[in-house]
Coordinates of C-alpha atoms in Angstrom, one line a residue:
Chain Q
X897 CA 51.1 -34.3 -10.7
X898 CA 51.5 -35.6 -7.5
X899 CA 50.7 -39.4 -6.4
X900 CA 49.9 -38.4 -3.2
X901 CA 46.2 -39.7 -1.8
X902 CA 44.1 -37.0 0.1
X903 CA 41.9 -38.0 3.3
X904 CA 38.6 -36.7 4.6
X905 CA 40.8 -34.7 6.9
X906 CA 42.6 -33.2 4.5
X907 CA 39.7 -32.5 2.7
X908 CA 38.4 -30.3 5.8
X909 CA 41.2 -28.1 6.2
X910 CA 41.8 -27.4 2.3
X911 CA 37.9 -26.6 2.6
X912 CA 38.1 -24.7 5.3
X913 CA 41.3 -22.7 4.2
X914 CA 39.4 -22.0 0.6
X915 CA 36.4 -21.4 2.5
X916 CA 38.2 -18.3 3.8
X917 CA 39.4 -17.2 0.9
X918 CA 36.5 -17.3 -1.4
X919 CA 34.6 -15.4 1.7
X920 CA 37.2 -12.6 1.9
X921 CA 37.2 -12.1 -2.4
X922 CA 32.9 -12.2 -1.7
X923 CA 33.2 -9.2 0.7
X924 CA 36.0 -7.4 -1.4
X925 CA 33.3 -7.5 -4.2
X926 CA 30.5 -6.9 -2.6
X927 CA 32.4 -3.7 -1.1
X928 CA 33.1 -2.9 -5.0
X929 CA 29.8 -2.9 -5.9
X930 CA 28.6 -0.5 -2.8
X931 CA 31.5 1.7 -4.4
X932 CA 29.9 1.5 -8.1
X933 CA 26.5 1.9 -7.1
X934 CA 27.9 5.3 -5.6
X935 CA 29.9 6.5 -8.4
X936 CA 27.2 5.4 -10.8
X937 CA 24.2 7.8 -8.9
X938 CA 26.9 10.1 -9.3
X939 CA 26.8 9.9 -13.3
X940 CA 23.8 9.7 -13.3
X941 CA 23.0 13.1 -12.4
X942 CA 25.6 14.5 -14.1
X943 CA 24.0 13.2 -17.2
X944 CA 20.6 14.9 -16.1
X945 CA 21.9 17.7 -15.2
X946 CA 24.0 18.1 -18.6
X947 CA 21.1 16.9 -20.9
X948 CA 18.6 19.3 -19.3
X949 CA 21.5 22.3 -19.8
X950 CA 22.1 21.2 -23.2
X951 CA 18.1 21.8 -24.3
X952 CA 17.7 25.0 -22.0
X953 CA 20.9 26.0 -24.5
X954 CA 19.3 24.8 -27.5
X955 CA 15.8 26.3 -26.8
X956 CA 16.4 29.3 -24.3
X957 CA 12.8 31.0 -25.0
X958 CA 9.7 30.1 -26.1
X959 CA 9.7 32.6 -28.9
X960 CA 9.3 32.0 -32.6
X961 CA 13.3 32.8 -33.3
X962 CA 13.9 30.8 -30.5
X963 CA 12.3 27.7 -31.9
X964 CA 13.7 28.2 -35.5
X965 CA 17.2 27.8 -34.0
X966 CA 16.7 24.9 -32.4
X967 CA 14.9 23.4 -35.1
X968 CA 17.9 24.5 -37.1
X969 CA 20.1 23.2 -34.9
X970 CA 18.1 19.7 -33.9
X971 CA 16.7 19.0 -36.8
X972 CA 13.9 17.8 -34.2
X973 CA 10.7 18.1 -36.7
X974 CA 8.0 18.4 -33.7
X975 CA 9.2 21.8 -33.0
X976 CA 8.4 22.9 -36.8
X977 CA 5.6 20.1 -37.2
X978 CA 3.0 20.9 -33.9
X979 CA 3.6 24.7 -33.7
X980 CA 4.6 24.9 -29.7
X981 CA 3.5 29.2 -29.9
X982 CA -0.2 28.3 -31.4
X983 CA -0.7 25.3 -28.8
X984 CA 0.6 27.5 -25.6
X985 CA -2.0 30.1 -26.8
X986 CA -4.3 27.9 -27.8
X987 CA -4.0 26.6 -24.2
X988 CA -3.7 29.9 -22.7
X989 CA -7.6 30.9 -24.4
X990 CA -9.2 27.9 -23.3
X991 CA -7.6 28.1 -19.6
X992 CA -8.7 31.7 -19.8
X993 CA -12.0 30.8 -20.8
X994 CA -12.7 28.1 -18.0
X995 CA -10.9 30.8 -15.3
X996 CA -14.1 32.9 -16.2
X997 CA -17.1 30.2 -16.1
X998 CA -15.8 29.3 -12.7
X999 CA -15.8 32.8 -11.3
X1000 CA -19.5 33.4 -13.1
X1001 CA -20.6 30.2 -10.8
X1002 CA -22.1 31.3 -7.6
X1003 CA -20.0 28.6 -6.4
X1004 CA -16.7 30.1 -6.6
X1005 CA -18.1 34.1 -7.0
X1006 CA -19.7 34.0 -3.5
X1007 CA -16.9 31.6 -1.8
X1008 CA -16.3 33.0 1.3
X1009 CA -20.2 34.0 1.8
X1010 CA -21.1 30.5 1.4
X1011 CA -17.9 28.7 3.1
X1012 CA -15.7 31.2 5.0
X1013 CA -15.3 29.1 8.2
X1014 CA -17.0 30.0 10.9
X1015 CA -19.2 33.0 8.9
X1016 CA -20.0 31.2 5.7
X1017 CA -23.7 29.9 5.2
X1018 CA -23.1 26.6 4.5
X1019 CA -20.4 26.5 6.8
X1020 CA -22.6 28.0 9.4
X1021 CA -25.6 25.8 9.1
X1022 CA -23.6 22.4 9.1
X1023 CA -21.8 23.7 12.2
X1024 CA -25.6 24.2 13.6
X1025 CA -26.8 21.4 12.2
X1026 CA -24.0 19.2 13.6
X1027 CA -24.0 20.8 17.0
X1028 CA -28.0 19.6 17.3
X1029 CA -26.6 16.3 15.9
X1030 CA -24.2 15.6 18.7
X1031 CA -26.9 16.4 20.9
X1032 CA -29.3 14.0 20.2
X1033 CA -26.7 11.9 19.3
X1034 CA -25.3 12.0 23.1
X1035 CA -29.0 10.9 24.5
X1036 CA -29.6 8.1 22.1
X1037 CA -26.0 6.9 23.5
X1038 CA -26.9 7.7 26.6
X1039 CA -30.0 5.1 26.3
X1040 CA -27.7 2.1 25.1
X1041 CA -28.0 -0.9 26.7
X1042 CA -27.6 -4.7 25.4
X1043 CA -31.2 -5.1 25.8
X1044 CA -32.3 -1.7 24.3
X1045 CA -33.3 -2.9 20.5
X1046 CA -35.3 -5.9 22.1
X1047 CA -37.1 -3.9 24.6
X1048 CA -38.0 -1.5 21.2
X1049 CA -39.0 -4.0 19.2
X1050 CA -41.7 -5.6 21.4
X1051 CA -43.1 -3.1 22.4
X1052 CA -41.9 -2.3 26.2
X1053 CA -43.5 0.2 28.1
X1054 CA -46.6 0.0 25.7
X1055 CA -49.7 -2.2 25.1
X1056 CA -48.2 -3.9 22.9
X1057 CA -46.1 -5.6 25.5
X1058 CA -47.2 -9.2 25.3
X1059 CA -44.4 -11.2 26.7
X1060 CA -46.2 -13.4 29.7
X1061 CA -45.3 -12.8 33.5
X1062 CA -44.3 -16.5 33.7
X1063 CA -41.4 -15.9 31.3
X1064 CA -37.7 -15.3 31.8
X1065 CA -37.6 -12.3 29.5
X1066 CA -40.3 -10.4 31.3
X1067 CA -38.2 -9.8 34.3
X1068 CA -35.0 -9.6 32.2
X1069 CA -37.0 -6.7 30.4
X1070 CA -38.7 -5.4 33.3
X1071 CA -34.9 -5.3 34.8
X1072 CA -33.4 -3.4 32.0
X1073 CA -36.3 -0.8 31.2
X1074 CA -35.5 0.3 35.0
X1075 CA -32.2 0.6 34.3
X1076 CA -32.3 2.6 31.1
X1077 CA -34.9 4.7 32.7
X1078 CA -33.0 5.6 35.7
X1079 CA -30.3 7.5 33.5
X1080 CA -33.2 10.0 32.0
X1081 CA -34.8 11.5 35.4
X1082 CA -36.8 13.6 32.8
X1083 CA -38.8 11.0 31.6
X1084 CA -41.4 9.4 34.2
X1085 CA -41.9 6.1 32.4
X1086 CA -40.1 3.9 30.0
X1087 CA -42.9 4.5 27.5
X1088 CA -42.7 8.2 27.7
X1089 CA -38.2 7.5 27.0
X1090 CA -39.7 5.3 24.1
X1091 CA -41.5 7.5 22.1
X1092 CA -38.7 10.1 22.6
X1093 CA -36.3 7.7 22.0
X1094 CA -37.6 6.8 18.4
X1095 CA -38.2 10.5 17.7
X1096 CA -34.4 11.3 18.1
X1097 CA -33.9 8.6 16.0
X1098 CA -35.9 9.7 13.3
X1099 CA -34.3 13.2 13.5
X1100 CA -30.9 12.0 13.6
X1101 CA -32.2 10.2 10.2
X1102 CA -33.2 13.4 8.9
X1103 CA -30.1 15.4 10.2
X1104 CA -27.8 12.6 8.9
X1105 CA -29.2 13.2 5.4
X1106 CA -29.0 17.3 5.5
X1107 CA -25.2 16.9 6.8
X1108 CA -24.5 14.7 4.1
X1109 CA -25.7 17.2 1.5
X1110 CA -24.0 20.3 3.1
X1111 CA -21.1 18.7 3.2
X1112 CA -21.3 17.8 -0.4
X1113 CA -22.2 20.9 -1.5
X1114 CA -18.9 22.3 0.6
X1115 CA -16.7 20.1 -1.2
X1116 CA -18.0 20.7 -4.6
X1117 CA -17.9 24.3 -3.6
X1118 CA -14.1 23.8 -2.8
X1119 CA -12.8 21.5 -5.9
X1120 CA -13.9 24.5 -7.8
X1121 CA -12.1 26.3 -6.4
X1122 CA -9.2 24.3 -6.2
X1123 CA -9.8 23.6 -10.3
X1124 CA -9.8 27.7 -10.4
X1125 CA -6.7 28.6 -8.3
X1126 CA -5.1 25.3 -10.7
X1127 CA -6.0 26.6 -14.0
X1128 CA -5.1 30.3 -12.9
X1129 CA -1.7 29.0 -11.7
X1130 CA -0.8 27.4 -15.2
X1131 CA -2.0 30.2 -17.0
X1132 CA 0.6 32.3 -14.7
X1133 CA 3.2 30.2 -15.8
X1134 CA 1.9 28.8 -19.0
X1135 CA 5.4 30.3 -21.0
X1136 CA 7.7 28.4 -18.7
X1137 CA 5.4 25.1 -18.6
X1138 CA 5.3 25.1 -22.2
X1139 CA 9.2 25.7 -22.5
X1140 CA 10.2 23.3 -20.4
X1141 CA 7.8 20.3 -21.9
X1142 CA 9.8 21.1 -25.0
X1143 CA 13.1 21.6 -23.3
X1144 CA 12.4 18.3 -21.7
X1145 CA 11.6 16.5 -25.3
X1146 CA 14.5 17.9 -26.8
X1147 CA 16.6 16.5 -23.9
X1148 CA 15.1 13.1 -24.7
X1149 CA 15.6 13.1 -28.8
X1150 CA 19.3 14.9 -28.0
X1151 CA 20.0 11.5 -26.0
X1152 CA 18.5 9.2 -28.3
X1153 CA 19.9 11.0 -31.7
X1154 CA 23.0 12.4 -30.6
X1155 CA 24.9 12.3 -34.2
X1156 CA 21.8 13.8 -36.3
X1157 CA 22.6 17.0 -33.8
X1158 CA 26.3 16.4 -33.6
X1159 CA 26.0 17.2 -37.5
X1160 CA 24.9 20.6 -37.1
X1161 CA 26.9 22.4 -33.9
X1162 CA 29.8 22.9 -35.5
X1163 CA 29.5 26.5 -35.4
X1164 CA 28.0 26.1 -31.8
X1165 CA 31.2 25.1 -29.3
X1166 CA 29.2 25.6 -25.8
X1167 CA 26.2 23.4 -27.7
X1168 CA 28.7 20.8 -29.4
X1169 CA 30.9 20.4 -26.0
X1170 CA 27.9 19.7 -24.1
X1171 CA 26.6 17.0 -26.6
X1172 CA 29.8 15.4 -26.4
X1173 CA 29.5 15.6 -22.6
X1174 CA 26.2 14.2 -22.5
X1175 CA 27.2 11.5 -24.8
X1176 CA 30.4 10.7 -23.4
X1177 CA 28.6 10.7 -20.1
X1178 CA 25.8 7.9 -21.5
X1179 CA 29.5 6.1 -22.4
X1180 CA 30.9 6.2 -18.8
X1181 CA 27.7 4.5 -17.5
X1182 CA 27.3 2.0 -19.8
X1183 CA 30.9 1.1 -19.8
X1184 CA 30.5 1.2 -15.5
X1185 CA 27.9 -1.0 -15.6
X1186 CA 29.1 -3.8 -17.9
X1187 CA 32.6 -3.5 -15.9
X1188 CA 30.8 -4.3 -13.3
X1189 CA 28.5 -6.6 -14.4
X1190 CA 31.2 -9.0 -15.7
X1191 CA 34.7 -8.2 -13.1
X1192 CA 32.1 -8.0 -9.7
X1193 CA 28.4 -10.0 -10.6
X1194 CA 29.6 -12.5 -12.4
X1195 CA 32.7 -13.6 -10.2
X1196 CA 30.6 -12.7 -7.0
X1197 CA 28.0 -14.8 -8.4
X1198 CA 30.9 -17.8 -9.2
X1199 CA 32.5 -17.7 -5.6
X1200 CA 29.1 -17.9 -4.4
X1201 CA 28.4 -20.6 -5.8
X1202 CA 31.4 -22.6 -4.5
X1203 CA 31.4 -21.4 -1.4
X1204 CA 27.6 -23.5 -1.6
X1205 CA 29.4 -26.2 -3.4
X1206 CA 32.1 -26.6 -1.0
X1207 CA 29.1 -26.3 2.2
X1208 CA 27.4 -29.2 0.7
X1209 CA 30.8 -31.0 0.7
X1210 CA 31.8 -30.8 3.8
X1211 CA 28.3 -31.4 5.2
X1212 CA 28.4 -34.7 3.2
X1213 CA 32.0 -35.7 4.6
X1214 CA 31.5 -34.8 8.0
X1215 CA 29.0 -38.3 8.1
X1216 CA 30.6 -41.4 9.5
X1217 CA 29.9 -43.6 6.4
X1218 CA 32.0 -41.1 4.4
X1219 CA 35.2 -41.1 6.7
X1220 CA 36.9 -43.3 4.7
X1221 CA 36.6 -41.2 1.3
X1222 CA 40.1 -40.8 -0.2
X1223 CA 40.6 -38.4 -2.6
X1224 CA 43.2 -38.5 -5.7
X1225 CA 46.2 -36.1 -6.1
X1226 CA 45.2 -34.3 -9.4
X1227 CA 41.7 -33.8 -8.6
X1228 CA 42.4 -32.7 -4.9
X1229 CA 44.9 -30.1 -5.7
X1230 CA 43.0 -28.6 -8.8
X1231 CA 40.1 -28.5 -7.0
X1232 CA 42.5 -26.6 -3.3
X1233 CA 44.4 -24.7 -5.8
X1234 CA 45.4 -21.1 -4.8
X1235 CA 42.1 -18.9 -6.3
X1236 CA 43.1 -15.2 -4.5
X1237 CA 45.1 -14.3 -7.6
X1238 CA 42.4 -15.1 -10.0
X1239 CA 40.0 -13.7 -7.8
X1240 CA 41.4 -10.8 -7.2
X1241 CA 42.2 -10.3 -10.7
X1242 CA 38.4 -8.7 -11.3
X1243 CA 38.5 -6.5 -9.0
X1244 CA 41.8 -5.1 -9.9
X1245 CA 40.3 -4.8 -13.3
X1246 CA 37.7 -3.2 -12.3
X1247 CA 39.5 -0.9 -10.1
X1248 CA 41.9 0.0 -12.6
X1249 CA 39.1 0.6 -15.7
X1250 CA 36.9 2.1 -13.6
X1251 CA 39.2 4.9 -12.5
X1252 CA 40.6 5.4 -15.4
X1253 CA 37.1 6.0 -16.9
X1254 CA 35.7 8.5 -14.1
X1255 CA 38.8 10.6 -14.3
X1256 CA 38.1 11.1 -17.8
X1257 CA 36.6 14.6 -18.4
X1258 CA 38.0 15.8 -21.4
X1259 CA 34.6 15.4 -22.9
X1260 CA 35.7 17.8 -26.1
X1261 CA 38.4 15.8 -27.4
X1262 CA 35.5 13.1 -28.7
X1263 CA 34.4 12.7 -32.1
X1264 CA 31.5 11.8 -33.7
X1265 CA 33.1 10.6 -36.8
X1266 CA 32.1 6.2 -37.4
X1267 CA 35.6 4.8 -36.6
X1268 CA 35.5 7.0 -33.0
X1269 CA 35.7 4.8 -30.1
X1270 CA 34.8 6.1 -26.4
X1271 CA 36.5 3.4 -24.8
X1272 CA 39.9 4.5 -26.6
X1273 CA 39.4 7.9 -25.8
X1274 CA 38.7 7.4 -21.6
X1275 CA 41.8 4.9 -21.6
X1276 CA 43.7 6.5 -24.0
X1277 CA 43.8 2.7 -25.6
X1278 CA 45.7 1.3 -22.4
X1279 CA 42.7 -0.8 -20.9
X1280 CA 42.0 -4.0 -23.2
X1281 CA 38.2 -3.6 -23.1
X1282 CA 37.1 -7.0 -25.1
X1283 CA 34.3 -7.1 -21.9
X1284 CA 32.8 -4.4 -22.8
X1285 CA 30.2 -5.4 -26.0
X1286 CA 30.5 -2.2 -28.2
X1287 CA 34.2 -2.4 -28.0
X1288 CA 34.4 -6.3 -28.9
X1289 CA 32.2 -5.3 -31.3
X1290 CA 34.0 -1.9 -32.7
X1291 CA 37.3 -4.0 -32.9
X1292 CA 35.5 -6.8 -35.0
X1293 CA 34.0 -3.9 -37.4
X1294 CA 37.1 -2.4 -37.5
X1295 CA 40.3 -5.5 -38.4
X1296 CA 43.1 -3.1 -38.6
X1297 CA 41.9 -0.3 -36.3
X1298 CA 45.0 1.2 -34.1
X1299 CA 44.0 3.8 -31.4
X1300 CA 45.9 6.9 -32.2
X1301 CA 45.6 9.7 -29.9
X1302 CA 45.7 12.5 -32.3
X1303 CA 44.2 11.4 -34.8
X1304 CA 40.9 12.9 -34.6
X1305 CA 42.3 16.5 -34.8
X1306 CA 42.2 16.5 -38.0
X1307 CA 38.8 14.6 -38.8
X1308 CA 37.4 17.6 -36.1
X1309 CA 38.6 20.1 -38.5
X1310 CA 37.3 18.5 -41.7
X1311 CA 33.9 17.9 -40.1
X1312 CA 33.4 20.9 -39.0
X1313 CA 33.9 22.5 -42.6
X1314 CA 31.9 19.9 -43.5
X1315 CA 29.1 21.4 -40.8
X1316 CA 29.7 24.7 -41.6
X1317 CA 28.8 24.1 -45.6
X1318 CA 25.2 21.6 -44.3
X1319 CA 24.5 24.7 -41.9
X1320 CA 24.6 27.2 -45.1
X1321 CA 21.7 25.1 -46.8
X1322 CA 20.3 23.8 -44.1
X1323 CA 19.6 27.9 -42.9
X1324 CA 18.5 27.7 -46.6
X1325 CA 16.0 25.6 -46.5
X1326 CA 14.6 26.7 -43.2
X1327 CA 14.4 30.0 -44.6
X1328 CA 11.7 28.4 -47.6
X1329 CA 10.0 26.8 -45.2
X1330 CA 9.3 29.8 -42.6
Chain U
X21 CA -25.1 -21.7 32.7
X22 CA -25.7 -25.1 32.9
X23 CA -28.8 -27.0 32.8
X24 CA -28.1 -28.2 36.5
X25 CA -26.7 -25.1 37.6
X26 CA -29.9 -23.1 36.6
X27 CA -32.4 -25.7 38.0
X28 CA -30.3 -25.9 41.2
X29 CA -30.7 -22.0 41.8
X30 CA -34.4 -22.6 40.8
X31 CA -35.3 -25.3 43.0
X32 CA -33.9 -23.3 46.1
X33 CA -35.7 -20.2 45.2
X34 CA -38.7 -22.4 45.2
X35 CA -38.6 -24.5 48.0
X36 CA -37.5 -21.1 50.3
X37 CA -40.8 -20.1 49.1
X38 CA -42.5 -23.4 50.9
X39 CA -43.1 -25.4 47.7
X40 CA -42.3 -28.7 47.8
X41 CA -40.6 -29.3 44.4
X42 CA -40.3 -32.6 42.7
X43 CA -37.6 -33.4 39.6
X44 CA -38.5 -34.1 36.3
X45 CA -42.1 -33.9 36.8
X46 CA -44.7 -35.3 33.8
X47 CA -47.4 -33.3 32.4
X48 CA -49.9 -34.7 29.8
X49 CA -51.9 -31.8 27.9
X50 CA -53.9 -33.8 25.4
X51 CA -51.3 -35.5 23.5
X52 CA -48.8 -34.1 24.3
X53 CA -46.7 -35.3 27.3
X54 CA -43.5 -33.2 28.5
X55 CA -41.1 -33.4 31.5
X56 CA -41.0 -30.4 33.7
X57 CA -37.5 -30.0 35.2
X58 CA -39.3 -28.8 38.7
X59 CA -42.9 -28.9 40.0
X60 CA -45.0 -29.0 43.4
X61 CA -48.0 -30.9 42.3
X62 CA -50.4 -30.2 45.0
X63 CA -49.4 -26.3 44.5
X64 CA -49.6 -26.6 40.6
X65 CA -46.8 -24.9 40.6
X66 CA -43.1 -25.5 39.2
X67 CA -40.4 -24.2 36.7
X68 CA -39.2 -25.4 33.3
X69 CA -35.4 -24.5 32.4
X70 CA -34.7 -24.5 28.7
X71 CA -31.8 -25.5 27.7
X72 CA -29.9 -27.4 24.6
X73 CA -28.2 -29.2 26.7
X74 CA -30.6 -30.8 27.9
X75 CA -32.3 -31.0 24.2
X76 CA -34.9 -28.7 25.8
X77 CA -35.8 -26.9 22.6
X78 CA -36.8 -30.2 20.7
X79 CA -39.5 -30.7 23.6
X80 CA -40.9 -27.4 24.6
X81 CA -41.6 -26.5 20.7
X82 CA -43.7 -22.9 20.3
X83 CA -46.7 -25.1 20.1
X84 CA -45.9 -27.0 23.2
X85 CA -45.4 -23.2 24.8
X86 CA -48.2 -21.9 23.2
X87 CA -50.3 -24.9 25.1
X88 CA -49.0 -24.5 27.8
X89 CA -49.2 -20.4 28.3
X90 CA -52.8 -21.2 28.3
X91 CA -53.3 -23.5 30.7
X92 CA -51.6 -21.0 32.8
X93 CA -53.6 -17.9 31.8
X94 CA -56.6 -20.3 32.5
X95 CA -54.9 -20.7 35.3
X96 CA -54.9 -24.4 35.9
X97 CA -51.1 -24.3 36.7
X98 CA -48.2 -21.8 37.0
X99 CA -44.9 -22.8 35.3
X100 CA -42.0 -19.8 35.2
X101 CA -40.7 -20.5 31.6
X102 CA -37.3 -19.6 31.7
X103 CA -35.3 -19.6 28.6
X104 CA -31.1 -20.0 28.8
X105 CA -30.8 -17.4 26.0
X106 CA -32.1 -15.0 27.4
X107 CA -30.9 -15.1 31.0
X108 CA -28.6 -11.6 31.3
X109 CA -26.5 -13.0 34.4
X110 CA -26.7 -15.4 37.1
X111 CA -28.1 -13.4 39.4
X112 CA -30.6 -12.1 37.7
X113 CA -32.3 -15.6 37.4
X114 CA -32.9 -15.5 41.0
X115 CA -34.1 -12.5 40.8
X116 CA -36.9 -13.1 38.2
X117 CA -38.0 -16.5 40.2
X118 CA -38.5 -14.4 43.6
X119 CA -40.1 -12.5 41.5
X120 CA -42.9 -14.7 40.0
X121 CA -42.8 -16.5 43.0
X122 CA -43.8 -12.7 45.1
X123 CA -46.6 -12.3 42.3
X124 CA -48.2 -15.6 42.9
X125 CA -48.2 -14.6 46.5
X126 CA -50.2 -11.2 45.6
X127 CA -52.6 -13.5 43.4
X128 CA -53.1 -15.7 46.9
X129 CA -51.6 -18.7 44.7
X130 CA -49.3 -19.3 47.5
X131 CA -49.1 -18.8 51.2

């Protein structure tokens, strides 16, 4: 320790020398993580992709063969349980059955004489009746004024005009009835534009409401038929609909049950090396995102923090009453001490783990036997992985565990003896139950 | 418009017309007494510009107008009632005063 005393000055160009350091170890994580969020969309579709292979291999068809082998092979009770060939038909009658109510509705049966554009009844007589619409519609526009509604409502142009000839209004009315009058050189009179006036309104009233019911009877007319060309669409393709709903629920029970499958594909290898893919796949994501989470977030999340620290700090020393501030040796140099190779200790532990893991493809060399651990496996037992939970964990389990390369060669063989002899009365029992 | 804007285009419009037109002129009907903001007494004629700025609208209440509508249809005096709110632009004020003012002339009210 040295018994050297530290000054405000000092204290500024350690900070500002750490400053830069902790900066440049923020960016080379934050860089990292851009790089894992990458890789990881990657996996992620890998592991979509795989899953959704794995049930299109398990359940090719929608056949009754077809869903006693993957039954066989899942043990997924659903597929026995809700009888997927007598729901698709039963779905197939009823669609069938709604297809021909909606082409016995006039609706639907006489379509295109009812809505064909431009030919169509309905479509005909709302084109009319709109067409008269904007007509009347132009001269009531036509006739808008500011003064218009007042002029209306007492009466203008009538005898029931009783504003006096000593008032303000009656000249401001007087003044606008010219003016509305002079657009219609039809019409003699402001009176005679009155009464015309609130007759177009009335019809536009009464057109308004007509419209309104065309066009509703259009677009029922049209969400039938929409609902028809729907229902005949799935009843097209009701098979492959079917298939894959139950494709796609296999996917999810293979992913959340992979060893009650693994148990039974031992006389399967395509089916059995793409379980292993899609579990060692699950593996490599979770294993990805906890490195990251603890050698990028949680040291990104530290520097960040004393990068704020040492901000605060230098915003508080930089005031005059503070110049004096001395600082002592031991807690001046632990504080300045040298943090790149710390620092960049995490990301070359993520580098290295996370490398080592996406290279790994040799998906068929897993097993699914209790003492099997991934993380082993994708290093080959050269990364300590104590950061990652399940291997902290596995290693707790498991006191005098030693990762052995070959040792699962033989544990594969025996399993899958062991697999063949469960297939035998498994096929058995399948048999009494059919 | 303002209250002294409107009586000032007023009170030209009615002395070009050869009234002699006096401010804030009194008139008693019954009870009732109100200021009229411009009126030639020996013509019995004048104009009344309501406005809330003036507080116009607290004195020439409906019954006030209703009063004094019939005095005028009586014709005992002739007062142009001209209410701010519904003036539609400046010009057209003038306009409506040469107007009642041209009418009174067809009735021989004026010379």
């Amino acid at each position: 320790m040295s018994a050297k005393i530290y000054t405000v000055e000092d204290f500024m160009k350690a900070a500002a020398s750490q400053v830069g350091v902790l900066q440049a170890a923020a960016a080379d994580f934050e860089l990292h993580r851009g790089e894992h969020e990458t890789r990881m969309a990657d996996l992620r579709r890998q592991f979509d992709e795989t899953v959704t292979g794995m049930a299109r291999l398990l359940l090719p068809v929608l056949s009754p063969e077809a869903i006693r082998r993957a039954a066989k092979l899942s043990a997924y009770a659903p597929l026995l349980t809700s009888d997927p060939m007598s729901t698709m038909q039963s779905e197939a009658k009823r669609l069938e059955a709604d297809i021909a109510r909606m082409e016995a509705d006039p609706r639907y049966r006489d379509r295109l004489a009812l809505r064909a554009p431009g030919v169509g009844k309905l479509a005909r007589d709302l084109q009319e009746l709109e067409e008269y619409r904007s007509s009347i519609s132009n001269v009531i526009q036509r006739a808008d004024h500011p003064r218009l509604e007042r002029l209306l409502a007492a009466g203008y142009g009538t005898d029931q005009y009783k504003v006096g000839w000593w008032r303000m209004s009656y000249y401001a009315d007087w003044k606008a009835g010219d003016e509305i009058t002079e657009r219609f050189p039809d019409w003699k009179s402001f009176g005679e534009l009155r009464t015309e006036l609130l007759k177009m309104r009335d019809d536009l009233g009464v057109y308004d409401q007509r419209i309104g019911e065309l066009r509703s009877e259009i677009e029922a007319g049209e969400k039938l038929e929409k609902d028809h060309d729907a229902a005949a669409l799935r009843l097209t393709n009701l098979a492959s609909i079917h298939l894959a709903e139950w494709q796609g629920r296999l996917a999810r029970y293979v992913v959340e049950s992979p060893e009650v499958v693994a148990d039974r594909l031992s006389g399967e290898p395509d089916l059995e090396a793409l379980l292993k893919t899609v579990v060692g796949l699950g593996k490599k994501i979770d294993y990805l995102g906890q490195l990251a989470t603890t050698q990028l977030d949680e040291p990104l999340e530290q520097v960040r923090a004393l990068l704020e620290k040492l901000e605060r700090d230098r915003r508080k020393f930089t005031r005059p009453k503070n110049a004096g501030q001395l600082f002592p040796a031991d807690i001046f140099e632990r504080r300045f001490r040298d943090r790149s190779e710390h620092l960049g200790k995490h990301s070359r532990r993520y580098d290295a783990a996370s490398r080592t893991i996406s290279a790994f493809t040799d998906y068929r060399q897993a097993s699914f036997a209790e003492d099997f651990l991934w993380w082993d496996l994708m290093t080959d037992g050269r990364i300590d992985g104590d950061f990652i939970a399940e291997v902290e964990e596995f290693r707790r389990a498991h006191p005098d565990y030693v990762w052995r390369p070959e040792q699962f060669d033989d544990d594969r063989a025996a399993a899958a003896a062991a697999a063949a002899d469960r297939e035998d009365s498994a096929s058995d029992r399948m048999t009494d139950a059919s | 418009m303002t209250e002294n804007e409107g009586r000032a285009i007023l009170h030209g419009r009615f002395e070009a017309a050869g009234l002699r037109i006096l401010d804030d002129q009194p008139l008693t009907m019954g009870d009732v007494k109100v200021l009229l903001d411009g009126f030639d007494p020996s013509a019995r004629v004048g104009y009344e510009f309501i406005t809330a700025e003036a507080g116009d609208y607290g004195e020439f209440t409906p019954s006030v107008i209703d009063e004094l509508e019939a005095r005028i249809l009586r014709g005992e005096l002739f007062v142009l009632l001209v209410d701010e709110r519904e003036i539609p632009d400046v010009p057209s004020l003038g306009a409506a005063a040469d107007e009642f003012l041209g009418r009174l002339r067809s009735m021989g009210k004026l010379p």
